[in-house]
Coordinates of C-alpha atoms and ligand atoms in Angstrom, one line a residue:
M29 CA -35.1 10.1 43.3
S30 CA -32.4 8.5 41.3
S31 CA -31.3 9.9 38.0
K32 CA -31.6 6.5 36.3
G33 CA -33.3 6.7 32.9
L34 CA -36.4 4.9 32.0
V35 CA -35.6 2.0 29.6
D36 CA -38.0 -0.9 29.0
T37 CA -37.2 -4.6 28.5
F38 CA -37.1 -4.1 24.7
G39 CA -34.3 -1.5 25.1
R40 CA -36.6 1.5 24.3
Q41 CA -35.7 4.6 26.1
I42 CA -38.8 6.5 27.4
T43 CA -38.4 10.2 27.3
Y44 CA -42.0 11.4 26.5
L45 CA -44.8 11.6 29.0
R46 CA -48.5 12.2 28.1
L47 CA -50.2 13.3 31.2
S48 CA -54.0 13.5 31.4
I49 CA -55.1 16.3 33.8
T50 CA -58.8 15.8 33.6
D51 CA -61.3 13.3 32.2
R52 CA -63.9 16.1 31.7
C53 CA -64.7 17.7 28.4
D54 CA -67.0 20.4 27.0
L55 CA -67.4 18.4 23.7
R56 CA -68.7 14.8 23.2
C57 CA -67.0 13.6 20.1
T58 CA -68.9 10.5 19.0
Y59 CA -65.7 8.3 18.5
C60 CA -64.4 9.4 22.0
M61 CA -67.2 9.3 24.5
P62 CA -70.9 8.6 24.8
E63 CA -73.3 11.6 25.1
R64 CA -74.1 10.7 28.7
M65 CA -70.5 10.2 30.0
T66 CA -69.9 9.6 33.7
F67 CA -67.0 11.6 35.0
L68 CA -64.8 10.8 37.9
P69 CA -65.4 12.1 41.4
K70 CA -63.0 14.9 42.3
K71 CA -61.1 13.0 45.0
E72 CA -60.1 10.4 42.5
V73 CA -58.3 13.0 40.4
L74 CA -54.8 14.1 41.1
D75 CA -54.6 17.6 42.5
L76 CA -52.3 20.3 41.3
E77 CA -49.5 19.5 43.8
E78 CA -49.7 15.8 42.9
L79 CA -49.5 16.5 39.2
Y80 CA -46.5 18.7 39.7
A81 CA -44.8 16.2 42.0
L82 CA -45.3 13.5 39.3
A83 CA -43.9 15.7 36.6
R84 CA -40.8 16.4 38.8
G85 CA -40.4 12.7 39.5
F86 CA -40.6 11.9 35.8
M87 CA -38.1 14.6 34.9
D88 CA -35.7 13.1 37.4
R89 CA -36.0 9.8 35.5
G90 CA -35.1 11.4 32.1
I91 CA -38.5 12.5 30.8
R92 CA -37.7 15.4 28.4
K93 CA -41.1 16.1 26.9
I94 CA -44.4 16.4 28.6
R95 CA -47.8 16.7 26.8
L96 CA -50.8 17.6 28.9
T97 CA -54.0 16.2 27.6
G98 CA -57.4 14.9 28.8
G99 CA -60.4 15.0 28.5
E100 CA -60.0 18.7 27.6
P101 CA -57.0 20.0 29.6
L102 CA -58.2 23.6 29.4
V103 CA -61.5 23.0 31.1
R104 CA -59.6 22.2 34.3
K105 CA -59.6 25.5 36.3
D106 CA -55.9 25.3 37.5
A107 CA -54.6 24.0 34.1
V108 CA -52.7 27.2 33.4
D109 CA -51.2 27.2 36.9
L110 CA -49.9 23.7 36.3
V111 CA -48.5 24.8 32.9
R112 CA -46.7 27.7 34.6
A113 CA -45.2 25.4 37.3
I114 CA -44.0 22.7 34.8
G115 CA -43.0 25.4 32.3
R116 CA -40.3 26.7 34.6
H117 CA -38.3 23.6 33.7
V118 CA -38.4 24.1 30.0
G119 CA -34.9 24.8 28.8
S120 CA -33.3 22.8 31.6
E121 CA -34.8 19.5 32.6
L122 CA -37.4 19.6 29.9
D123 CA -37.0 20.2 26.2
E124 CA -40.7 20.7 25.7
L125 CA -44.0 21.3 27.4
T126 CA -47.0 21.1 25.1
L127 CA -50.7 20.2 25.1
T128 CA -53.4 18.6 23.1
T129 CA -56.6 20.6 23.1
N130 CA -59.9 20.8 21.3
G131 CA -59.4 24.6 21.1
T132 CA -62.7 25.7 22.7
Q133 CA -60.9 27.6 25.6
L134 CA -57.8 28.7 23.6
A135 CA -59.0 32.3 23.1
Q136 CA -58.8 32.9 26.9
H137 CA -55.6 31.0 27.5
A138 CA -53.3 31.3 24.5
V139 CA -51.2 34.2 25.7
A140 CA -50.8 32.7 29.2
L141 CA -49.7 29.4 27.7
A142 CA -47.1 31.1 25.5
D143 CA -45.9 33.2 28.4
A144 CA -45.5 30.0 30.5
G145 CA -43.1 28.4 28.0
V146 CA -45.4 26.5 25.6
R147 CA -44.2 26.8 22.0
R148 CA -46.3 24.3 20.1
I149 CA -49.8 22.8 20.6
N150 CA -51.9 20.2 18.9
V151 CA -55.4 21.2 18.2
S152 CA -58.0 18.5 17.4
L153 CA -60.2 19.6 14.5
D154 CA -62.0 17.1 12.4
T155 CA -63.8 19.3 9.9
L156 CA -64.4 22.9 8.8
D157 CA -68.1 22.2 8.0
R158 CA -70.1 23.6 10.9
D159 CA -72.9 21.0 10.6
V160 CA -70.5 18.1 10.3
F161 CA -68.6 19.5 13.3
A162 CA -71.8 19.8 15.4
G163 CA -72.8 16.3 14.5
L164 CA -69.4 14.8 15.3
A165 CA -68.7 16.8 18.5
R166 CA -72.4 16.9 19.5
R167 CA -71.8 20.6 20.2
D168 CA -72.0 23.5 17.8
A169 CA -68.6 24.9 18.7
L170 CA -66.8 25.3 15.4
P171 CA -66.7 29.2 15.5
Q172 CA -65.3 29.0 19.1
V173 CA -62.6 26.6 18.1
L174 CA -61.6 28.6 15.0
G175 CA -61.4 31.7 17.3
G176 CA -59.2 29.8 19.6
I177 CA -56.9 28.6 16.9
A178 CA -56.6 32.2 15.6
A179 CA -55.7 33.5 19.1
A180 CA -53.1 30.8 19.5
K181 CA -51.5 31.7 16.2
A182 CA -51.6 35.4 17.2
A183 CA -49.9 34.5 20.5
G184 CA -47.0 32.9 18.5
L185 CA -47.8 29.3 19.2
K186 CA -47.0 26.8 16.5
I187 CA -50.1 24.8 15.8
K188 CA -50.5 21.2 14.5
I189 CA -54.0 20.1 13.6
N190 CA -55.0 16.5 14.4
T191 CA -57.9 15.0 12.5
V192 CA -59.6 11.7 13.0
A193 CA -60.8 10.4 9.7
L194 CA -64.2 8.8 9.7
K195 CA -66.0 7.0 6.8
G196 CA -69.0 8.9 5.6
V197 CA -68.8 11.5 8.3
N198 CA -65.9 14.0 7.7
E199 CA -64.3 12.0 4.9
H200 CA -65.5 14.4 2.1
T201 CA -64.4 17.5 4.1
I202 CA -60.7 16.4 4.6
P203 CA -59.2 18.0 1.5
A204 CA -60.7 21.4 2.4
L205 CA -59.4 21.1 5.9
I206 CA -55.8 20.3 4.7
E207 CA -55.9 23.2 2.3
W208 CA -57.1 25.6 5.0
A209 CA -54.5 24.3 7.6
H210 CA -51.6 24.7 5.1
G211 CA -52.9 28.1 4.1
E212 CA -52.8 29.1 7.7
G213 CA -49.2 27.7 8.1
H214 CA -50.3 24.7 10.3
D215 CA -49.2 21.2 9.8
I216 CA -51.9 18.6 9.9
T217 CA -52.0 14.9 10.8
L218 CA -54.8 12.4 10.0
I219 CA -55.5 9.6 12.4
E220 CA -57.4 6.3 12.1
T221 CA -60.1 5.8 14.7
M222 CA -59.0 3.4 17.4
P223 CA -61.2 1.0 19.4
L224 CA -60.9 2.7 22.8
G225 CA -63.8 2.5 25.2
V226 CA -67.5 1.9 24.5
V227 CA -69.2 4.7 22.6
D228 CA -72.7 5.0 21.2
E229 CA -71.9 3.7 17.7
D230 CA -70.3 0.7 16.0
R231 CA -66.8 1.8 15.0
T232 CA -66.6 -0.7 12.3
D233 CA -69.1 1.4 10.3
R234 CA -66.9 4.5 10.7
F235 CA -63.4 3.1 10.3
L236 CA -61.6 4.7 7.3
P237 CA -58.2 3.3 6.4
L238 CA -55.8 6.1 5.7
S239 CA -54.4 4.1 2.8
K240 CA -57.7 4.9 1.0
V241 CA -57.6 8.6 2.0
R242 CA -54.0 8.8 0.8
K243 CA -55.0 7.4 -2.6
E244 CA -57.7 10.0 -3.0
L245 CA -55.4 12.8 -1.9
E246 CA -52.8 11.6 -4.4
A247 CA -55.4 12.0 -7.2
R248 CA -55.6 15.7 -6.3
W249 CA -52.1 16.6 -5.0
T250 CA -48.5 15.4 -5.2
L251 CA -47.5 13.9 -1.8
E252 CA -43.7 13.8 -1.4
T253 CA -42.3 11.5 1.3
S254 CA -40.7 13.7 3.9
E255 CA -37.9 12.9 6.3
H256 CA -39.6 15.0 9.0
R257 CA -39.9 13.1 12.2
T258 CA -41.2 14.0 15.6
G259 CA -40.3 10.7 17.4
G260 CA -43.9 9.8 17.2
P261 CA -45.9 7.4 15.1
S262 CA -46.7 9.9 12.3
R263 CA -45.2 9.5 8.8
Y264 CA -45.0 12.8 7.0
F265 CA -45.6 13.9 3.5
K266 CA -45.0 17.3 1.9
V267 CA -47.9 18.4 -0.2
R268 CA -46.2 20.0 -3.1
E269 CA -49.1 22.2 -4.2
T270 CA -49.8 23.7 -0.7
G271 CA -46.2 23.5 0.6
G272 CA -47.5 22.1 3.9
L273 CA -46.8 18.9 5.9
L274 CA -49.3 16.2 6.1
G275 CA -48.8 13.4 8.7
L276 CA -50.6 10.0 8.7
I277 CA -51.0 7.9 11.8
T278 CA -52.1 4.4 11.0
P279 CA -52.3 2.4 14.2
M280 CA -54.8 0.0 12.7
T281 CA -53.1 -0.7 9.4
E282 CA -49.4 -0.4 10.1
N283 CA -47.7 -1.1 13.4
F284 CA -45.2 1.6 14.7
C285 CA -44.5 0.2 18.2
A286 CA -40.8 -0.5 17.7
G287 CA -39.8 3.1 18.0
C288 CA -42.1 3.9 20.9
N289 CA -40.6 6.4 23.4
R290 CA -43.7 7.3 25.4
I291 CA -45.9 6.4 28.4
R292 CA -49.2 7.8 29.6
V293 CA -50.6 8.7 32.9
T294 CA -54.3 9.1 33.5
T295 CA -55.9 11.8 35.6
T296 CA -56.1 9.3 38.5
G297 CA -52.4 8.7 38.4
Q298 CA -52.6 5.3 36.6
L299 CA -49.5 4.8 34.4
Y300 CA -50.3 2.9 31.2
P301 CA -47.1 1.9 29.5
C302 CA -49.1 1.3 26.3
L303 CA -52.2 3.0 25.0
G304 CA -53.3 -0.3 23.5
G305 CA -52.8 -2.5 26.5
G306 CA -54.3 -3.1 29.9
E307 CA -50.9 -3.1 31.8
R308 CA -50.9 -0.4 34.5
V309 CA -49.1 0.8 37.6
D310 CA -50.8 2.9 40.3
L311 CA -48.7 6.1 40.8
R312 CA -51.5 7.8 42.9
A313 CA -51.1 5.1 45.6
A314 CA -47.3 5.8 45.5
L315 CA -47.9 9.6 45.7
R316 CA -50.4 9.3 48.6
S317 CA -48.2 6.8 50.6
D318 CA -45.9 7.5 53.5
S319 CA -42.8 7.3 51.3
P320 CA -43.9 8.8 48.0
E321 CA -40.4 9.2 46.5
A322 CA -39.3 5.6 47.0
R323 CA -42.7 4.2 46.0
L324 CA -42.8 6.3 42.9
E325 CA -39.3 5.2 42.0
A326 CA -40.3 1.5 42.4
A327 CA -43.5 2.1 40.5
L328 CA -41.6 3.6 37.5
D329 CA -39.2 0.6 37.5
Q330 CA -42.2 -1.7 37.5
A331 CA -43.8 0.1 34.6
M332 CA -40.6 -0.4 32.5
S333 CA -40.7 -4.1 33.2
I334 CA -44.3 -4.5 31.9
K335 CA -44.3 -2.2 28.9
P336 CA -45.5 -4.5 26.1
E337 CA -43.7 -4.9 22.8
R338 CA -46.7 -3.7 20.8
H339 CA -50.4 -2.9 21.0
N340 CA -53.1 -5.3 20.0
F341 CA -55.8 -3.2 18.5
R342 CA -58.2 -4.8 16.2
I343 CA -61.4 -3.4 14.7
G344 CA -64.2 -5.6 13.4
A345 CA -67.9 -6.1 13.4
G346 CA -69.2 -6.9 16.8
E347 CA -65.8 -6.9 18.5
A348 CA -65.5 -5.4 21.9
P349 CA -63.0 -2.6 22.1
A350 CA -59.5 -3.9 22.6
V351 CA -59.2 -1.5 25.5
E352 CA -62.1 -0.6 27.7
R353 CA -60.8 2.8 28.7
H354 CA -61.9 5.8 26.7
M355 CA -59.2 7.9 25.1
S356 CA -60.4 10.8 27.3
M357 CA -59.2 8.8 30.3
T358 CA -55.8 7.6 29.1
G359 CA -55.3 10.9 27.2
G360 CA -54.8 11.2 23.5
Ligands
SAM13 N1 -59.8 17.1 24.3 C1 -58.5 17.2 23.7 C2 -58.6 17.1 22.2 O1 -59.6 16.6 21.7 O2 -57.6 17.4 21.6 C3 -57.5 16.2 24.2 C4 -57.9 14.8 24.5 S1 -58.4 13.9 23.1 C5 -58.8 12.3 23.8 C6 -56.9 13.6 22.2 C7 -57.1 13.1 20.8 O3 -57.6 11.8 20.8 C8 -58.0 13.9 19.9 O4 -57.2 14.3 18.8 C9 -59.0 13.0 19.5 O5 -59.5 13.2 18.2 C10 -58.4 11.6 19.7 N2 -59.2 10.5 19.9 C11 -60.2 10.4 20.8 N3 -60.8 9.1 20.7 C12 -60.2 8.5 19.7 C13 -60.3 7.2 19.1 N4 -61.2 6.3 19.5 N5 -59.5 6.9 18.0 C14 -58.6 7.8 17.6 N6 -58.4 9.0 18.1 C15 -59.2 9.4 19.1
SF4_14 FE1 -63.4 15.8 24.3 FE2 -61.1 15.5 23.0 FE3 -62.7 13.4 23.5 FE4 -63.5 15.2 21.8 S1 -61.7 13.9 21.5 S2 -64.8 14.4 23.4 S3 -62.7 17.1 22.6 S4 -61.7 14.6 25.0

């Protein structure tokens, strides 16, 4: 592999890979997937060796941060083995290995993750109200998730909570969640729901602009603009009264594509240069070919040539999702 960096046609340097390692999940969040979700046959999914080879190939091309995601990454049986293998590169080729999880399996794995070189994780949690959680995730798993978060904290992992804001669903429970997160020493980021994949409900009914949430929070607390940046799309505020950081991700109401440094690879090895576009390059075909290194190299160059300037999400009554893939496929 060459050591050429990944730079797209708009001059953006790509240093951050989000790698989905399974499309399966033990929850069924209403905005993410339908109750009766069809999962991929196993042979379609990259195996442990292929995932590691991909990660190595990306590191050779200048990827410095890898986030494992899914589906739920920790429901994959060899997830921790993969974390151990990639984790060996933290501190040399990689600045960071992290993951996004729903927290249900964290109690079993938190110590192993910390030992393997993970320092920070994102945990998705939309509410602290058990009934609202059970309705939203279609599983009564809040106590399990809170146990997982506590175990991760005890293992020394830094935790960021991610919360999708939904009108009339968890809207009224957001301030309590922020207060709890900050009290526990976790940062928290609110996210607008995005039109990814067909789900069982109309997203127009549930879309809650964060500009509205922000106004309501400002009636309660003092939000001070913070210079904190993670290289991602989040804008941060310090909540003076709680002392914690609050991030807002507003894909639908403000565009943040100019500073994009990331690409995504699905669990079947499809590289999507943009979460909000249909462009893709097949890395699995490259990996399973006779000359995997050369084919992977060419595939990554191709991905750079087709990364779009910006996403084209729109949300509106009766509109089909801008992107047919579910978030659980591309990886959040
Ligand atoms: N299962 C893990 C979890 O929930 O953290 C990782 C995968 S999940 C697809 C990653 C993130 O995407 C979660 O924070 C989830 O809330 C978010 N997400 C899923 N579907 C979404 C949608 N349609 N709009 C906005 N965020 C979404
Ligand atoms: Fe599973 Fe995460 Fe999607 Fe919820 S958001 S259904 S936890 S993949």
